[in-house]
Amino acid sequence: GESVGLHLPTLSVQEGDNSIINCAYSNSASDYFIWYKQESGKGPQFIIDIRSNMDKRQGQRVTVLLNKTVKHLSLQIAATQPGDSAVYFCAEAQKLVFGQGTRLTINP
Amino acid sequence: NAGVMQNPRHLVRRRGQEARLRCSPVKGHSHVYWYRQLPEEGLKFMVYLQKENIIDESGMPKERFSAEFPKEGPSILRIQQVVRGDSAAYFCASSPREKEGYTFGSGTRLTVV
């Protein structure tokens, strides 16, 4: 069946550094992906999305890269701040499949 | 301009009781999705509903679980005869169109004692 997974369950970065969170998917027909941020005790919050007709999309301090050849996408957060501490999920939106999540911790 | 409202935020039930979780979608959204999240895990899709119709219930356990989204009122996820393994956070999302533009609620944390 389809799966969306993440390479690392945890990621620690220094405040001010850039963070890169990776995600792999299995269904080559997947064409729409969303990154979510979930803080403790809260619901997932939309960060950015990307469709398969693009390989890069930028938002405020975030960039999503999509590599369809290897079925991989990444979320890059620039100048990571303490408020970025959360669990980050990628989701294949057409089939409503979420990855396991990467917990991002910011070191002062 | 309220988002997705879920209630209650916390629900405690004894084994064998029924749990009813409510989800009011964003105004104007006619698509509702329910997810379950165990501690330190991702969100698992349960069911996708459109007004008065179940579109996809492939993630819903075959027994004890049911969902509805009536013409009027919130969507309801109902769990009958709860067991300890049902303890989890249940999230609802809504969207204006099929499978895009999702907005999530803050979840209902169900504890079965």
PDB file of C-alpha atoms in Angstrom:
ATOM      1  CA  GLY A   1       0.000   0.000   0.000  1.00  0.00           C
ATOM      2  CA  GLU A   2       0.964   3.632  -0.113  1.00  0.00           C
ATOM      3  CA  SER A   3       3.259   4.969   2.515  1.00  0.00           C
ATOM      4  CA  VAL A   4       4.830   8.250   3.351  1.00  0.00           C
ATOM      5  CA  GLY A   5       7.809   8.075   5.627  1.00  0.00           C
ATOM      6  CA  LEU A   6      10.455  10.271   7.107  1.00  0.00           C
ATOM      7  CA  HIS A   7      14.133   9.560   7.281  1.00  0.00           C
ATOM      8  CA  LEU A   8      14.712  10.770  10.839  1.00  0.00           C
ATOM      9  CA  PRO A   9      12.386  10.745  13.799  1.00  0.00           C
ATOM     10  CA  THR A  10      14.254  13.589  15.521  1.00  0.00           C
ATOM     11  CA  LEU A  11      16.328  16.536  14.394  1.00  0.00           C
ATOM     12  CA  SER A  12      18.227  18.978  16.601  1.00  0.00           C
ATOM     13  CA  VAL A  13      19.545  22.227  15.201  1.00  0.00           C
ATOM     14  CA  GLN A  14      21.137  25.361  16.594  1.00  0.00           C
ATOM     15  CA  GLU A  15      19.020  28.450  16.712  1.00  0.00           C
ATOM     16  CA  GLY A  16      19.674  30.471  13.592  1.00  0.00           C
ATOM     17  CA  ASP A  17      20.788  27.500  11.511  1.00  0.00           C
ATOM     18  CA  ASN A  18      18.800  26.099   8.628  1.00  0.00           C
ATOM     19  CA  SER A  19      16.763  22.920   9.139  1.00  0.00           C
ATOM     20  CA  ILE A  20      16.103  20.298   6.523  1.00  0.00           C
ATOM     21  CA  ILE A  21      13.435  17.663   7.077  1.00  0.00           C
ATOM     22  CA  ASN A  22      13.117  14.868   4.559  1.00  0.00           C
ATOM     23  CA  CYS A  23      10.251  12.707   3.438  1.00  0.00           C
ATOM     24  CA  ALA A  24       9.947   9.762   1.059  1.00  0.00           C
ATOM     25  CA  TYR A  25       6.826   8.484  -0.607  1.00  0.00           C
ATOM     26  CA  SER A  26       6.080   5.270  -2.404  1.00  0.00           C
ATOM     27  CA  ASN A  27       3.326   6.006  -4.895  1.00  0.00           C
ATOM     28  CA  SER A  28       4.727   7.461  -8.093  1.00  0.00           C
ATOM     29  CA  ALA A  29       1.222   8.648  -9.021  1.00  0.00           C
ATOM     30  CA  SER A  30       1.085  10.946  -5.979  1.00  0.00           C
ATOM     31  CA  ASP A  31       0.729  14.499  -7.180  1.00  0.00           C
ATOM     32  CA  TYR A  32       0.017  16.705  -4.220  1.00  0.00           C
ATOM     33  CA  PHE A  33       1.933  17.028  -0.956  1.00  0.00           C
ATOM     34  CA  ILE A  34       1.487  19.112   2.149  1.00  0.00           C
ATOM     35  CA  TRP A  35       3.812  19.842   5.046  1.00  0.00           C
ATOM     36  CA  TYR A  36       2.269  20.300   8.464  1.00  0.00           C
ATOM     37  CA  LYS A  37       3.623  21.495  11.778  1.00  0.00           C
ATOM     38  CA  GLN A  38       2.168  20.125  14.985  1.00  0.00           C
ATOM     39  CA  GLU A  39       2.947  21.668  18.336  1.00  0.00           C
ATOM     40  CA  SER A  40       2.357  19.783  21.537  1.00  0.00           C
ATOM     41  CA  GLY A  41      -1.330  19.467  22.334  1.00  0.00           C
ATOM     42  CA  LYS A  42      -2.453  21.087  19.110  1.00  0.00           C
ATOM     43  CA  GLY A  43      -3.738  20.035  15.750  1.00  0.00           C
ATOM     44  CA  PRO A  44      -1.623  20.025  12.576  1.00  0.00           C
ATOM     45  CA  GLN A  45      -1.038  23.439  11.082  1.00  0.00           C
ATOM     46  CA  PHE A  46      -0.539  23.916   7.354  1.00  0.00           C
ATOM     47  CA  ILE A  47       2.913  25.142   6.385  1.00  0.00           C
ATOM     48  CA  ILE A  48       3.272  24.783   2.638  1.00  0.00           C
ATOM     49  CA  ASP A  49       2.138  22.555  -0.177  1.00  0.00           C
ATOM     50  CA  ILE A  50       3.447  21.536  -3.568  1.00  0.00           C
ATOM     51  CA  ARG A  51       2.002  19.858  -6.615  1.00  0.00           C
ATOM     52  CA  SER A  52       3.864  17.473  -8.869  1.00  0.00           C
ATOM     53  CA  ASN A  53       4.104  19.994 -11.700  1.00  0.00           C
ATOM     54  CA  MET A  54       6.570  21.927  -9.563  1.00  0.00           C
ATOM     55  CA  ASP A  55       9.912  20.943  -8.058  1.00  0.00           C
ATOM     56  CA  LYS A  56      10.268  23.866  -5.686  1.00  0.00           C
ATOM     57  CA  ARG A  57       8.019  26.214  -3.816  1.00  0.00           C
ATOM     58  CA  GLN A  58       8.918  28.925  -1.367  1.00  0.00           C
ATOM     59  CA  GLY A  59       7.054  30.500   1.492  1.00  0.00           C
ATOM     60  CA  GLN A  60       8.077  32.708   4.345  1.00  0.00           C
ATOM     61  CA  ARG A  61      11.305  31.138   5.655  1.00  0.00           C
ATOM     62  CA  VAL A  62      10.273  27.753   4.273  1.00  0.00           C
ATOM     63  CA  THR A  63      11.031  26.001   1.013  1.00  0.00           C
ATOM     64  CA  VAL A  64       9.709  22.672  -0.169  1.00  0.00           C
ATOM     65  CA  LEU A  65      11.619  20.680  -2.755  1.00  0.00           C
ATOM     66  CA  LEU A  66      10.091  17.800  -4.662  1.00  0.00           C
ATOM     67  CA  ASN A  67      12.155  15.210  -6.503  1.00  0.00           C
ATOM     68  CA  LYS A  68       9.765  12.979  -8.396  1.00  0.00           C
ATOM     69  CA  THR A  69      12.538  10.821  -9.805  1.00  0.00           C
ATOM     70  CA  VAL A  70      13.460   9.454  -6.393  1.00  0.00           C
ATOM     71  CA  LYS A  71      10.074  10.127  -4.787  1.00  0.00           C
ATOM     72  CA  HIS A  72      11.466  12.429  -2.170  1.00  0.00           C
ATOM     73  CA  LEU A  73      10.523  15.780  -0.776  1.00  0.00           C
ATOM     74  CA  SER A  74      12.119  18.027   1.774  1.00  0.00           C
ATOM     75  CA  LEU A  75      11.171  20.969   3.911  1.00  0.00           C
ATOM     76  CA  GLN A  76      13.804  23.584   4.510  1.00  0.00           C
ATOM     77  CA  ILE A  77      13.380  26.105   7.301  1.00  0.00           C
ATOM     78  CA  ALA A  78      15.704  29.080   7.168  1.00  0.00           C
ATOM     79  CA  ALA A  79      17.132  30.706  10.289  1.00  0.00           C
ATOM     80  CA  THR A  80      15.410  28.293  12.647  1.00  0.00           C
ATOM     81  CA  GLN A  81      13.793  29.918  15.672  1.00  0.00           C
ATOM     82  CA  PRO A  82      12.667  28.498  19.037  1.00  0.00           C
ATOM     83  CA  GLY A  83       9.076  28.788  17.844  1.00  0.00           C
ATOM     84  CA  ASP A  84       9.847  26.279  15.110  1.00  0.00           C
ATOM     85  CA  SER A  85      10.106  23.487  17.690  1.00  0.00           C
ATOM     86  CA  ALA A  86       7.396  20.999  16.783  1.00  0.00           C
ATOM     87  CA  VAL A  87       6.746  17.751  14.975  1.00  0.00           C
ATOM     88  CA  TYR A  88       6.700  18.120  11.212  1.00  0.00           C
ATOM     89  CA  PHE A  89       4.669  15.840   8.985  1.00  0.00           C
ATOM     90  CA  CYS A  90       4.591  15.428   5.277  1.00  0.00           C
ATOM     91  CA  ALA A  91       1.317  14.230   3.826  1.00  0.00           C
ATOM     92  CA  GLU A  92       0.369  12.836   0.470  1.00  0.00           C
ATOM     93  CA  ALA A  93      -2.820  14.797   0.126  1.00  0.00           C
ATOM     94  CA  GLN A  94      -4.663  12.893  -2.565  1.00  0.00           C
ATOM     95  CA  LYS A  95      -4.734   9.682  -0.591  1.00  0.00           C
ATOM     96  CA  LEU A  96      -4.705  11.380   2.808  1.00  0.00           C
ATOM     97  CA  VAL A  97      -1.596   9.532   3.955  1.00  0.00           C
ATOM     98  CA  PHE A  98       0.569  11.101   6.636  1.00  0.00           C
ATOM     99  CA  GLY A  99       4.173  10.292   7.439  1.00  0.00           C
ATOM    100  CA  GLN A 100       5.371   9.393  10.911  1.00  0.00           C
ATOM    101  CA  GLY A 101       6.710  12.847  11.732  1.00  0.00           C
ATOM    102  CA  THR A 102      10.074  14.411  12.597  1.00  0.00           C
ATOM    103  CA  ARG A 103      10.462  16.144  15.927  1.00  0.00           C
ATOM    104  CA  LEU A 104      12.490  19.323  15.458  1.00  0.00           C
ATOM    105  CA  THR A 105      14.309  20.608  18.543  1.00  0.00           C
ATOM    106  CA  ILE A 106      16.051  23.962  18.626  1.00  0.00           C
ATOM    107  CA  ASN A 107      19.182  24.334  20.707  1.00  0.00           C
ATOM    108  CA  PRO A 108      19.896  27.828  22.041  1.00  0.00           C
TER     109      PRO A 108
ATOM    110  CA  ASN B   1     -14.030  33.399  11.067  1.00  0.00           C
ATOM    111  CA  ALA B   2     -13.782  30.316  13.249  1.00  0.00           C
ATOM    112  CA  GLY B   3     -11.706  27.355  12.195  1.00  0.00           C
ATOM    113  CA  VAL B   4     -12.573  23.728  12.751  1.00  0.00           C
ATOM    114  CA  MET B   5     -14.121  23.313  16.185  1.00  0.00           C
ATOM    115  CA  GLN B   6     -13.862  20.017  17.967  1.00  0.00           C
ATOM    116  CA  ASN B   7     -15.445  19.157  21.260  1.00  0.00           C
ATOM    117  CA  PRO B   8     -14.916  18.070  23.813  1.00  0.00           C
ATOM    118  CA  ARG B   9     -11.182  18.750  24.023  1.00  0.00           C
ATOM    119  CA  HIS B  10     -10.771  15.956  26.533  1.00  0.00           C
ATOM    120  CA  LEU B  11     -13.056  12.994  27.071  1.00  0.00           C
ATOM    121  CA  VAL B  12     -12.723  10.261  29.660  1.00  0.00           C
ATOM    122  CA  ARG B  13     -14.767   7.106  29.293  1.00  0.00           C
ATOM    123  CA  ARG B  14     -14.848   3.813  31.152  1.00  0.00           C
ATOM    124  CA  ARG B  15     -14.402   0.636  29.206  1.00  0.00           C
ATOM    125  CA  GLY B  16     -17.679  -0.371  27.594  1.00  0.00           C
ATOM    126  CA  GLN B  17     -19.111   3.140  27.401  1.00  0.00           C
ATOM    127  CA  GLU B  18     -19.777   5.115  24.259  1.00  0.00           C
ATOM    128  CA  ALA B  19     -17.709   8.062  23.100  1.00  0.00           C
ATOM    129  CA  ARG B  20     -19.114  10.777  20.855  1.00  0.00           C
ATOM    130  CA  LEU B  21     -16.708  13.219  19.286  1.00  0.00           C
ATOM    131  CA  ARG B  22     -18.024  16.267  17.502  1.00  0.00           C
ATOM    132  CA  CYS B  23     -16.524  18.308  14.714  1.00  0.00           C
ATOM    133  CA  SER B  24     -17.890  21.547  13.305  1.00  0.00           C
ATOM    134  CA  PRO B  25     -16.118  22.323  10.030  1.00  0.00           C
ATOM    135  CA  VAL B  26     -15.046  25.713   8.795  1.00  0.00           C
ATOM    136  CA  LYS B  27     -18.099  27.608   7.589  1.00  0.00           C
ATOM    137  CA  GLY B  28     -18.709  26.708   3.982  1.00  0.00           C
ATOM    138  CA  HIS B  29     -16.632  23.534   4.055  1.00  0.00           C
ATOM    139  CA  SER B  30     -18.592  20.463   3.058  1.00  0.00           C
ATOM    140  CA  HIS B  31     -15.787  17.891   3.270  1.00  0.00           C
ATOM    141  CA  VAL B  32     -14.784  16.400   6.619  1.00  0.00           C
ATOM    142  CA  TYR B  33     -11.995  13.974   7.481  1.00  0.00           C
ATOM    143  CA  TRP B  34     -11.279  12.143  10.735  1.00  0.00           C
ATOM    144  CA  TYR B  35      -7.848  11.010  11.870  1.00  0.00           C
ATOM    145  CA  ARG B  36      -6.536   9.143  14.891  1.00  0.00           C
ATOM    146  CA  GLN B  37      -3.168   9.832  16.456  1.00  0.00           C
ATOM    147  CA  LEU B  38      -1.490   7.660  19.050  1.00  0.00           C
ATOM    148  CA  PRO B  39       1.260   9.210  21.236  1.00  0.00           C
ATOM    149  CA  GLU B  40       4.474   9.819  19.334  1.00  0.00           C
ATOM    150  CA  GLU B  41       2.916   8.605  16.096  1.00  0.00           C
ATOM    151  CA  GLY B  42       1.589  10.127  12.911  1.00  0.00           C
ATOM    152  CA  LEU B  43      -1.997  10.711  11.947  1.00  0.00           C
ATOM    153  CA  LYS B  44      -3.887   7.722  10.624  1.00  0.00           C
ATOM    154  CA  PHE B  45      -6.747   8.388   8.258  1.00  0.00           C
ATOM    155  CA  MET B  46     -10.080   6.993   9.402  1.00  0.00           C
ATOM    156  CA  VAL B  47     -12.910   8.342   7.290  1.00  0.00           C
ATOM    157  CA  TYR B  48     -13.795  11.003   4.736  1.00  0.00           C
ATOM    158  CA  LEU B  49     -17.327  12.356   4.587  1.00  0.00           C
ATOM    159  CA  GLN B  50     -19.208  14.826   2.507  1.00  0.00           C
ATOM    160  CA  LYS B  51     -22.548  16.157   3.624  1.00  0.00           C
ATOM    161  CA  GLU B  52     -24.742  13.138   4.429  1.00  0.00           C
ATOM    162  CA  ASN B  53     -22.399  10.753   2.611  1.00  0.00           C
ATOM    163  CA  ILE B  54     -19.461   8.592   3.588  1.00  0.00           C
ATOM    164  CA  ILE B  55     -16.974   8.831   0.749  1.00  0.00           C
ATOM    165  CA  ASP B  56     -14.090   6.736   2.083  1.00  0.00           C
ATOM    166  CA  GLU B  57     -14.100   4.750   5.314  1.00  0.00           C
ATOM    167  CA  SER B  58     -11.133   2.545   4.503  1.00  0.00           C
ATOM    168  CA  GLY B  59      -9.320   3.552   7.694  1.00  0.00           C
ATOM    169  CA  MET B  60     -12.226   2.967  10.014  1.00  0.00           C
ATOM    170  CA  PRO B  61     -12.286  -0.173  12.177  1.00  0.00           C
ATOM    171  CA  LYS B  62     -15.088  -2.423  11.018  1.00  0.00           C
ATOM    172  CA  GLU B  63     -16.702  -2.721  14.418  1.00  0.00           C
ATOM    173  CA  ARG B  64     -17.713  -0.220  17.081  1.00  0.00           C
ATOM    174  CA  PHE B  65     -16.756   2.850  15.050  1.00  0.00           C
ATOM    175  CA  SER B  66     -19.137   4.943  12.979  1.00  0.00           C
ATOM    176  CA  ALA B  67     -19.182   8.439  11.555  1.00  0.00           C
ATOM    177  CA  GLU B  68     -21.790  10.761  10.175  1.00  0.00           C
ATOM    178  CA  PHE B  69     -21.986  14.242   8.749  1.00  0.00           C
ATOM    179  CA  PRO B  70     -25.651  15.240   8.673  1.00  0.00           C
ATOM    180  CA  LYS B  71     -27.147  17.956   6.540  1.00  0.00           C
ATOM    181  CA  GLU B  72     -27.412  20.147   9.593  1.00  0.00           C
ATOM    182  CA  GLY B  73     -25.032  20.105  12.518  1.00  0.00           C
ATOM    183  CA  PRO B  74     -21.560  18.826  13.204  1.00  0.00           C
ATOM    184  CA  SER B  75     -19.889  15.649  12.076  1.00  0.00           C
ATOM    185  CA  ILE B  76     -19.937  12.958  14.745  1.00  0.00           C
ATOM    186  CA  LEU B  77     -17.419  10.178  15.288  1.00  0.00           C
ATOM    187  CA  ARG B  78     -18.981   7.546  17.493  1.00  0.00           C
ATOM    188  CA  ILE B  79     -17.119   4.800  19.271  1.00  0.00           C
ATOM    189  CA  GLN B  80     -19.236   2.182  20.975  1.00  0.00           C
ATOM    190  CA  GLN B  81     -18.083  -0.070  23.821  1.00  0.00           C
ATOM    191  CA  VAL B  82     -14.741   1.683  24.110  1.00  0.00           C
ATOM    192  CA  VAL B  83     -11.621  -0.263  25.018  1.00  0.00           C
ATOM    193  CA  ARG B  84      -8.279   0.972  26.355  1.00  0.00           C
ATOM    194  CA  GLY B  85      -6.766   0.741  22.880  1.00  0.00           C
ATOM    195  CA  ASP B  86      -9.155   3.449  21.699  1.00  0.00           C
ATOM    196  CA  SER B  87      -7.307   5.992  23.836  1.00  0.00           C
ATOM    197  CA  ALA B  88      -5.825   8.475  21.393  1.00  0.00           C
ATOM    198  CA  ALA B  89      -6.163  11.956  20.007  1.00  0.00           C
ATOM    199  CA  TYR B  90      -8.827  12.220  17.327  1.00  0.00           C
ATOM    200  CA  PHE B  91      -8.471  15.023  14.840  1.00  0.00           C
ATOM    201  CA  CYS B  92     -10.979  16.359  12.396  1.00  0.00           C
ATOM    202  CA  ALA B  93     -10.160  18.371   9.290  1.00  0.00           C
ATOM    203  CA  SER B  94     -12.421  20.103   6.802  1.00  0.00           C
ATOM    204  CA  SER B  95     -11.926  21.402   3.308  1.00  0.00           C
ATOM    205  CA  PRO B  96     -13.920  23.441   0.786  1.00  0.00           C
ATOM    206  CA  ARG B  97     -13.062  21.064  -2.037  1.00  0.00           C
ATOM    207  CA  GLU B  98     -12.252  17.409  -2.205  1.00  0.00           C
ATOM    208  CA  LYS B  99      -8.895  16.609  -0.648  1.00  0.00           C
ATOM    209  CA  GLU B 100      -7.377  20.057  -0.708  1.00  0.00           C
ATOM    210  CA  GLY B 101      -7.328  23.129   1.434  1.00  0.00           C
ATOM    211  CA  TYR B 102      -7.517  21.168   4.677  1.00  0.00           C
ATOM    212  CA  THR B 103      -7.891  22.913   8.020  1.00  0.00           C
ATOM    213  CA  PHE B 104      -7.451  20.851  11.166  1.00  0.00           C
ATOM    214  CA  GLY B 105      -9.142  21.181  14.514  1.00  0.00           C
ATOM    215  CA  SER B 106      -7.367  21.002  17.855  1.00  0.00           C
ATOM    216  CA  GLY B 107      -8.466  17.452  18.458  1.00  0.00           C
ATOM    217  CA  THR B 108     -10.308  15.474  21.102  1.00  0.00           C
ATOM    218  CA  ARG B 109      -8.151  13.486  23.489  1.00  0.00           C
ATOM    219  CA  LEU B 110      -9.980  10.345  24.468  1.00  0.00           C
ATOM    220  CA  THR B 111      -8.854   8.441  27.521  1.00  0.00           C
ATOM    221  CA  VAL B 112     -10.430   5.096  28.305  1.00  0.00           C
ATOM    222  CA  VAL B 113     -10.052   4.010  31.914  1.00  0.00           C
TER     223      VAL B 113
END
